[in-house]
XYZ file of C-alpha atoms in Angstrom:
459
model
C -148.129 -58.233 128.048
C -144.573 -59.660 127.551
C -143.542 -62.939 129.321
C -139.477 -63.530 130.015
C -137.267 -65.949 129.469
C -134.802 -65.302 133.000
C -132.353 -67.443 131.744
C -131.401 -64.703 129.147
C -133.399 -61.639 130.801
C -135.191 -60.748 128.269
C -138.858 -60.881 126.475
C -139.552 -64.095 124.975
C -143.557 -64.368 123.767
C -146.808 -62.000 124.972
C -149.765 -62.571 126.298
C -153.491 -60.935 127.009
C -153.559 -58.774 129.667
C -157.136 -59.344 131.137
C -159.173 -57.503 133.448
C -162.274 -56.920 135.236
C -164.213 -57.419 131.277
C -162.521 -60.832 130.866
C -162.951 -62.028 134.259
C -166.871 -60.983 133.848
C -166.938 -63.077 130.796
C -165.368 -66.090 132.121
C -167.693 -66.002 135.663
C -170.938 -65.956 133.128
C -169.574 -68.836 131.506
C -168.205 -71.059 133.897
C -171.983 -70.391 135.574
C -173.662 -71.635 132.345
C -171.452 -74.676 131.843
C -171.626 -75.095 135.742
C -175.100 -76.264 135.350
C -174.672 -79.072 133.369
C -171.288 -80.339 134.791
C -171.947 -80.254 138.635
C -174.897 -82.822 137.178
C -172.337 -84.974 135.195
C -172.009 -88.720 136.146
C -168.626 -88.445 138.265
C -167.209 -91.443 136.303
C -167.827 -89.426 132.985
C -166.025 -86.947 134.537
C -163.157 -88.940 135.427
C -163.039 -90.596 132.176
C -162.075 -86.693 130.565
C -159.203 -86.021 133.227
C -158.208 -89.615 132.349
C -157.931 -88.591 128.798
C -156.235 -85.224 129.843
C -153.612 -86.990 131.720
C -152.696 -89.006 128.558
C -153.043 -85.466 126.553
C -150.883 -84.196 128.957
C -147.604 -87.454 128.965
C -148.254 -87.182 124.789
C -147.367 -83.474 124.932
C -144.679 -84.010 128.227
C -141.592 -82.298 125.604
C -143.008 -79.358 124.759
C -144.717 -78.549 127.812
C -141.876 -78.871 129.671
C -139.690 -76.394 127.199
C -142.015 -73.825 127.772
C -142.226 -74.289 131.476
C -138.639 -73.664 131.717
C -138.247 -70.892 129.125
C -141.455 -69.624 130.955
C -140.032 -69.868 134.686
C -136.599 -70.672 134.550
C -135.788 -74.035 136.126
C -133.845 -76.799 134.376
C -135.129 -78.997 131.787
C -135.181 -82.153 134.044
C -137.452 -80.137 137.127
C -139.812 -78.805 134.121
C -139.835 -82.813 133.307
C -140.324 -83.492 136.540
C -143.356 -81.184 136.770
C -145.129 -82.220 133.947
C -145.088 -85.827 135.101
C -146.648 -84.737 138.220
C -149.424 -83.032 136.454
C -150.183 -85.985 134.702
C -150.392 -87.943 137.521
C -152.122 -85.826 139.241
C -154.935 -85.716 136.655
C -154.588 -89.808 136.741
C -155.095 -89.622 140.450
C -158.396 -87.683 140.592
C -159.814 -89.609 137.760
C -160.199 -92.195 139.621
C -160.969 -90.260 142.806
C -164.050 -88.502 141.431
C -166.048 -92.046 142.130
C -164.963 -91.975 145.917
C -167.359 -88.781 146.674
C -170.173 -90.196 148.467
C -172.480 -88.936 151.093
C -173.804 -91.248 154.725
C -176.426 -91.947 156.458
C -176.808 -90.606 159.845
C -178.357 -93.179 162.960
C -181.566 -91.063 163.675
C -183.782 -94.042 164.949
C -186.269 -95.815 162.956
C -188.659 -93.882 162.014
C -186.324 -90.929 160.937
C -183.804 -91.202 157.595
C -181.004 -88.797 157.228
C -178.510 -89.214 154.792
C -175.962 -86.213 153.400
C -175.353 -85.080 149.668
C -172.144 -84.462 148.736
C -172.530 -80.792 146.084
C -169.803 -78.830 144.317
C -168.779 -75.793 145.574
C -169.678 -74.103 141.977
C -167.227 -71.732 140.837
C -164.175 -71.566 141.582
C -161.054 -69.839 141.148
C -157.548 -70.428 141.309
C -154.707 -67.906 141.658
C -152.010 -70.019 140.362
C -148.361 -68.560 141.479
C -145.285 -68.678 139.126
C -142.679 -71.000 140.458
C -144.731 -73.988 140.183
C -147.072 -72.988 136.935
C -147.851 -76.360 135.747
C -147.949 -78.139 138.931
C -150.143 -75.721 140.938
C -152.341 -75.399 138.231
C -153.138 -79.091 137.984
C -153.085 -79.768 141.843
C -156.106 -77.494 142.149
C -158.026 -77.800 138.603
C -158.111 -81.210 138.564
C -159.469 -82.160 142.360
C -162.208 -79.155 141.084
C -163.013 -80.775 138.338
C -163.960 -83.955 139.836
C -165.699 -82.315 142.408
C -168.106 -81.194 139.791
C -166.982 -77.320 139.794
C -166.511 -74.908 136.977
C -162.840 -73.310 137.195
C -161.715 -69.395 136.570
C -157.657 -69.627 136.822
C -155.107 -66.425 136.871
C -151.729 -67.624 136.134
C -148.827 -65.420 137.472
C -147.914 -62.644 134.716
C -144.776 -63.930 134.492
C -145.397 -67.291 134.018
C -148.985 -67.999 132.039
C -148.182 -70.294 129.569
C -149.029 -73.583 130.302
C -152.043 -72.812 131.924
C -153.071 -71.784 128.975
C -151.838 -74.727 127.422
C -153.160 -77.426 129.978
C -156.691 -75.035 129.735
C -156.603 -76.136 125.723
C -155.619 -79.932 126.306
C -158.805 -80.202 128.869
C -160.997 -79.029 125.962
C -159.276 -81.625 123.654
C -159.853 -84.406 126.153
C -163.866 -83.556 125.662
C -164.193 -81.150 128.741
C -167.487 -78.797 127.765
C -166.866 -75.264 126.899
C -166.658 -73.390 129.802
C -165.889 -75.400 132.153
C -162.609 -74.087 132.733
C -160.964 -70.677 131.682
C -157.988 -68.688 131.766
C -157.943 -65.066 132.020
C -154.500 -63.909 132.397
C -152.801 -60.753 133.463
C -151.952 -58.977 136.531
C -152.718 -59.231 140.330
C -154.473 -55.961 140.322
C -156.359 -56.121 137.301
C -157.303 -59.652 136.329
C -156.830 -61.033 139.918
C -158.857 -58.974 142.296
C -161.529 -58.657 140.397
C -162.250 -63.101 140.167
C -161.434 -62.943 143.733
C -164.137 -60.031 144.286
C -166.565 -61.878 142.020
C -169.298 -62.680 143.611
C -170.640 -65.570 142.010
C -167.165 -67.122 142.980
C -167.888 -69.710 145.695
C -164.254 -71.141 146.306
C -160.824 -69.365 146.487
C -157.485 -71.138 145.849
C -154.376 -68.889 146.219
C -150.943 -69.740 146.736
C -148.483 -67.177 147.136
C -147.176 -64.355 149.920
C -148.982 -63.853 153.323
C -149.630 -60.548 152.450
C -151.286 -61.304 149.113
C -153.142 -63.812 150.969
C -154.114 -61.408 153.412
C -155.594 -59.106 150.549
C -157.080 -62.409 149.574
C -159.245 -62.761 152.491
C -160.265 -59.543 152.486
C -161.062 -59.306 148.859
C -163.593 -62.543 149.463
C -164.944 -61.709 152.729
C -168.013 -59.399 151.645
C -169.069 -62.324 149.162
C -168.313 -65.087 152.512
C -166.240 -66.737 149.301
C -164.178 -69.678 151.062
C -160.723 -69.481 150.768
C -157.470 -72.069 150.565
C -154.615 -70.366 151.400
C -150.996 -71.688 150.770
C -148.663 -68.998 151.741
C -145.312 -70.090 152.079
C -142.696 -71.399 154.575
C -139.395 -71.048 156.099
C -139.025 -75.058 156.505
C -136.658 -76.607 158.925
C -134.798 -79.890 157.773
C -133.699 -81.587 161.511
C -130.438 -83.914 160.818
C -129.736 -85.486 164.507
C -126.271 -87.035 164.778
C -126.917 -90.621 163.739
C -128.519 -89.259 160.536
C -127.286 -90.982 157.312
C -124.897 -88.660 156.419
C -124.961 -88.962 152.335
C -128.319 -89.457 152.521
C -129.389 -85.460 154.475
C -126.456 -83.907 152.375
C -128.560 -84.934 149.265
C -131.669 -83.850 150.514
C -130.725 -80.519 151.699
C -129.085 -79.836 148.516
C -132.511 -80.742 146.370
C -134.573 -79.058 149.142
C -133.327 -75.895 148.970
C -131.083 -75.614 145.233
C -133.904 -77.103 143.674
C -135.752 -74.305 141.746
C -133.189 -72.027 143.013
C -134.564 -71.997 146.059
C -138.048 -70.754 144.888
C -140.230 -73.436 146.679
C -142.671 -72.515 149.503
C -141.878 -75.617 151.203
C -138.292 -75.675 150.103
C -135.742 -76.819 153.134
C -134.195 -73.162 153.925
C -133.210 -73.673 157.571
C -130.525 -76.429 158.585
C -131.112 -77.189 162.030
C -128.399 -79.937 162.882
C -126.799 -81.435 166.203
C -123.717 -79.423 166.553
C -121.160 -82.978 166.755
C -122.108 -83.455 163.054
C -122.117 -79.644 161.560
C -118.939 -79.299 160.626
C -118.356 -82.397 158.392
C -122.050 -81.597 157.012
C -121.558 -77.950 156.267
C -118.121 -78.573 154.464
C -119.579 -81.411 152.208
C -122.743 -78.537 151.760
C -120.355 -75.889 150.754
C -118.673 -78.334 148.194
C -121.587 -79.467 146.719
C -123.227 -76.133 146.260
C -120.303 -74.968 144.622
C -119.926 -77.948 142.635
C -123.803 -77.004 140.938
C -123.939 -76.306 137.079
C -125.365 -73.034 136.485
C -126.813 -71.982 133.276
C -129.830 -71.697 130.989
C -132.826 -73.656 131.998
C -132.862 -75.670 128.375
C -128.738 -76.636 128.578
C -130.205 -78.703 131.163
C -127.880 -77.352 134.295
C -128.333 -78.462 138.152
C -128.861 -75.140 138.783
C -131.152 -72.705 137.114
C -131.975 -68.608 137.394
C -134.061 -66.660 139.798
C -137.608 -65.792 138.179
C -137.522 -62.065 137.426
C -135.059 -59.115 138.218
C -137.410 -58.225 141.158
C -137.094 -61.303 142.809
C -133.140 -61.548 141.977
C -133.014 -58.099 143.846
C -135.160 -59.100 146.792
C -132.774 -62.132 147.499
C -129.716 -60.349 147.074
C -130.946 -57.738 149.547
C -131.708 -60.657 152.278
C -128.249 -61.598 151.831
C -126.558 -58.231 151.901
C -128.260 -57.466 155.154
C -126.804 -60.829 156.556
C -123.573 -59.634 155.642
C -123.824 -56.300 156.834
C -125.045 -57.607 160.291
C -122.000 -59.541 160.627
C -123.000 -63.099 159.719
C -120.826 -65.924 158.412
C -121.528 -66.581 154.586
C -120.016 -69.173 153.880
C -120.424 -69.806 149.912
C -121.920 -67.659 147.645
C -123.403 -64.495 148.367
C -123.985 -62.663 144.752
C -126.355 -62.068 141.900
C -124.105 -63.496 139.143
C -124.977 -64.797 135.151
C -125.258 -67.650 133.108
C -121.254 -68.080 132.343
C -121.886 -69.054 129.049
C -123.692 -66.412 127.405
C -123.242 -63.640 130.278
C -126.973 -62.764 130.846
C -129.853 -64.141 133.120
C -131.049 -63.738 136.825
C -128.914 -65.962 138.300
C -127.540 -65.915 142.618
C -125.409 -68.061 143.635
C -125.869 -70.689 145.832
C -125.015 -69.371 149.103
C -124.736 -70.902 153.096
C -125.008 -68.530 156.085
C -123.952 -70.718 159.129
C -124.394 -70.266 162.877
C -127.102 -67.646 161.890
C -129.209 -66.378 165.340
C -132.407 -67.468 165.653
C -134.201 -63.846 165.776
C -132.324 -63.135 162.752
C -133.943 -61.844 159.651
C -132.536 -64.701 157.403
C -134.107 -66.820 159.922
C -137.444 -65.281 160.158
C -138.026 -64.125 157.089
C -138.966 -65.722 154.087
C -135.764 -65.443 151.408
C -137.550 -67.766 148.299
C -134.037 -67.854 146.924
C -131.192 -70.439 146.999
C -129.877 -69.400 150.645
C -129.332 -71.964 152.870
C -129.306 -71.115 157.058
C -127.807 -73.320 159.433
C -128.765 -73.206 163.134
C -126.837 -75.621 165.173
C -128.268 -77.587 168.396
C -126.815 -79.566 171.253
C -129.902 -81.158 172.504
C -133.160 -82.808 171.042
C -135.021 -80.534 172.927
C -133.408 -77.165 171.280
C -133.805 -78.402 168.265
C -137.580 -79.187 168.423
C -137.278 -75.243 169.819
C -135.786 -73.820 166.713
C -137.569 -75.721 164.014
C -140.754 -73.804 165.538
C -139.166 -70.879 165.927
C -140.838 -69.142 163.376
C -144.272 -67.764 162.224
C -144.533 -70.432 159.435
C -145.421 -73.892 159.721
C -145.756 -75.154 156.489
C -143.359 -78.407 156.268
C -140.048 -79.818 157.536
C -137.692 -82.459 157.132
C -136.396 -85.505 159.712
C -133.398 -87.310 159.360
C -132.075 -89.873 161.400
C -131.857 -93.750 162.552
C -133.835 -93.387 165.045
C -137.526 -94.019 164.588
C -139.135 -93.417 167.530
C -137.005 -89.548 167.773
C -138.191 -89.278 163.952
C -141.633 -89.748 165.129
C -141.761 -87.622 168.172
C -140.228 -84.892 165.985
C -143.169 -85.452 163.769
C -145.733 -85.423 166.430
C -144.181 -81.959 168.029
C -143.435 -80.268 164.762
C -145.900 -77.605 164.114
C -146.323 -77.563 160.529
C -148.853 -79.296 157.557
C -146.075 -82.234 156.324
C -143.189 -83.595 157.821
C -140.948 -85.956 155.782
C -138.788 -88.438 157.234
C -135.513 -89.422 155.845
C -136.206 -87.980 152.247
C -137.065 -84.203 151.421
C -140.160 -84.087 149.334
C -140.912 -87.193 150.177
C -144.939 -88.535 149.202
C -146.599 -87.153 146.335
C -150.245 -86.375 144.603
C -151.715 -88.774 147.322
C -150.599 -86.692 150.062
C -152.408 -83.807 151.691
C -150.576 -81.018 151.469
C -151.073 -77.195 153.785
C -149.974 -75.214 156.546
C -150.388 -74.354 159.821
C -149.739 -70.513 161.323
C -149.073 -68.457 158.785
C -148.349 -70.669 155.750
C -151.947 -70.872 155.768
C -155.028 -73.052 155.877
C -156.759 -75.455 154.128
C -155.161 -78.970 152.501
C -154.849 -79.382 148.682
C -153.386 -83.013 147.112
C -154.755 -86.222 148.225
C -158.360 -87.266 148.973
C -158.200 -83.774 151.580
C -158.450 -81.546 147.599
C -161.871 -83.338 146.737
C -163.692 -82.167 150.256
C -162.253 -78.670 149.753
C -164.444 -78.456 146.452
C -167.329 -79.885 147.761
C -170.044 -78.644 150.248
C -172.174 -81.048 152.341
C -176.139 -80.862 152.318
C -178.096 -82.740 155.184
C -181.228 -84.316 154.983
C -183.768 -85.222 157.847
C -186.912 -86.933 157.340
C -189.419 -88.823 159.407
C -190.998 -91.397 157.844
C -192.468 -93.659 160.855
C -195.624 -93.003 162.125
């Protein structure tokens, strides 16, 4: 199979493209190595994700070239990225010595006392805006669980799991212990998801994939993780810091080109404040760089023609239902050498709240701004939809910042900066962005299972 470069549109390197076989192959083995490394001293593991996280900072440059020629984004995000893997694989290095069992109070002449087991295989459908950084948020917490990992990159972006899959073996991690089958949805990733000696399921990607998912693992009673997107609300009440939520809402929702679950695509903001904050929006978003992910621009291309066409049809329909775009609007190129999936930055303002751009899941860089007048509607229209994956708070006012947080349904809510936290954070959503937490301490318990024990020993 052929993997693309979208910053020039065309075929850049190939790939294997696995199927049922390959994922057969890599089950057996991950079940062979399995028994040895759910048995492995969980400081010995730690000490090989240590040495993968320095494999990993070593390598940073040209892992982050191919992350961008692979996806798209900038230089700097693909940077960005591949410090966060790192860290992440720092962060569960040390974490693998916090899984420990407890004792239960039975009385005295009863012990009890729970195990703390891996979950044994696992696999992890790894989606292709965040390659690098998905991958490692779920390998690595598996890992120091004790489990054996089967990842499926996205077909259009599988290099650097392939890469990161390599560096683990180089930091000592035994043969098959984690593998890579790549290729499509339908032939490589069905079938792991089907497998039946697959004990854990981590997808992130589209409800309805996630719904095939669930279905796919149900006659094994596989668990499942599901991260399925957003339409995130970023709340700016009128004695917000102004600079401050123009900043964020440009990185939460131009970041990526808009291709981030949790990315900040609905501007809910008190209504005596919109119009200075929409005009310095507009400016900055047509202020962005655009060009090839490598020439290091602020602004990078859409993933793949299919997704450039799926976001310019979200915004046609806006227009053709009457709404008020105001920036942007078009698939367009990289202005330097004329080719590439690029779409412009684009605002719709005053957009209805039963409005398609509204409901509906864009993963593009389009911006839609629902004004309020009380704190009341707003806490109304940042739940107005069927996601509740994350959202964003600004203002001065802590105690409104916190009762926003309390009342907004969804997994994260950051105050004051967008993307706030990091590896140490739980991350998930509620409704339909899913279930299940990944990142933090929350990653470890979803890779483990809990055995009980009960025994009298009194006479």
């Amino acid at each position: 199979m052929e993997t693309f470069d979208p910053g020039l549109g065309r075929a850049y390197h190939s790939f294997a493209a696995g199927d049922a076989d390959d994922v057969d192959a890599a089950v057996d083995a991950a079940l062979r190595a399995g028994r040895d490394w759910g048995k492995t001293r969980p400081a010995a593991r730690g000490s090989i994700l240590a040495r993968a996280a320095a494999l990993i900072r070593a390598e940073a440059p040209r892992l982050a070239v191919i992350e961008s020629l692979d996806s798209g984004k900038p230089l700097a995000e693909a940077e960005g990225d591949v410090a966060g893997a790192a860290r992440t694989f720092e962060y569960y290095a040390a974490a693998a010595n916090t899984l420990q069992g407890d004792s239960f109070p039975l009385g005295h002449d009863y012990l009890g006392y729970s195990i703390i087991e891996p979950a044994g295989v696992t696999a992890h459908i790894i989606p292709w805006n965040y390659p690098l950084s998905t991958a490692a948020r779920g390998i690595a917490p598996a890992l120091a669980a004790g489990c054996t990992v089967i990842a499926k990159p996205a077909e259009q972006t599988p290099m650097t799991a392939l890469l990161l899959a390599e560096l683990l073996h180089r930091a000592g991690l035994p043969a098959g212990v984690c593998n890579v089958v790549t290729g499509t949805g339908m032939e490589a990733g069905a079938p792991l998801v089907r497998h039946p000696a697959v004990r854990h399921v981590s997808f992130t990607g589209s409800v309805q994939t996630g719904v095939n998912v669930m279905q796919d693992a149900a006659p094994s009673v596989t668990r499942v993780l599901l991260e399925l997107g957003g339409k995130s609300p970023v709340i700016i009440l009128a004695d917000a810091d102004i600079d401050a939520a123009v900043e964020g809402i440009v990185g939460a929702i131009f970041e990526n080109a808009g291709q981030i679950c949790s990315a900040g695509s609905r501007l809910v903001i008190d209504r005596k404040i919109h119009g200075e904050v929409v005009s310095r929006l507009v400016e900055r978003a047509q202020s962005l760089t655009i060009g090839h992910g490598l020439r290091r621009p602020q602004f990078g291309p859409l993933n793949s023609v299919e997704q450039l066409s799926r976001v310019a049809a979200h915004v046609e329909g806006a227009r053709t239902r009457g709404l008020s775009l105001l920036t942007g609007g078009r698939p367009i190129v990289d202005p330097q050498t004329g080719k590439g999936w690029f779409f412009e930055p684009t605002i719709i303002d005053a957009a209805p709240a039963d409005d398609p751009v509204v409901q509906q899941e864009i993963f593009g860089p389009v911006l839609v701004v629902q004004p309020f007048d009380t704190d009341e509607e707003a806490l109304a229209l940042a739940n107005g939809t069927e996601y509740g994956l994350v959202a964003g708070v600004y203002t001065r006012d802590f105690s409104a910042a916190h009762r926003l947080a309390r009342d907004i349904d969804a997994g994260q809510v950051f105050i004051n900066e967008y993307f706030a936290g990091g590896i140490e954070v739980p991350f998930g959503g509620n409704k339909r962005s899913g279930f299940g937490r990944e990142k933090g301490l929350a990653a470890l318990e979803a890779y483990s299972r809990v055995k009980s024990v009960a025994a009298r020993i009194g006479g």
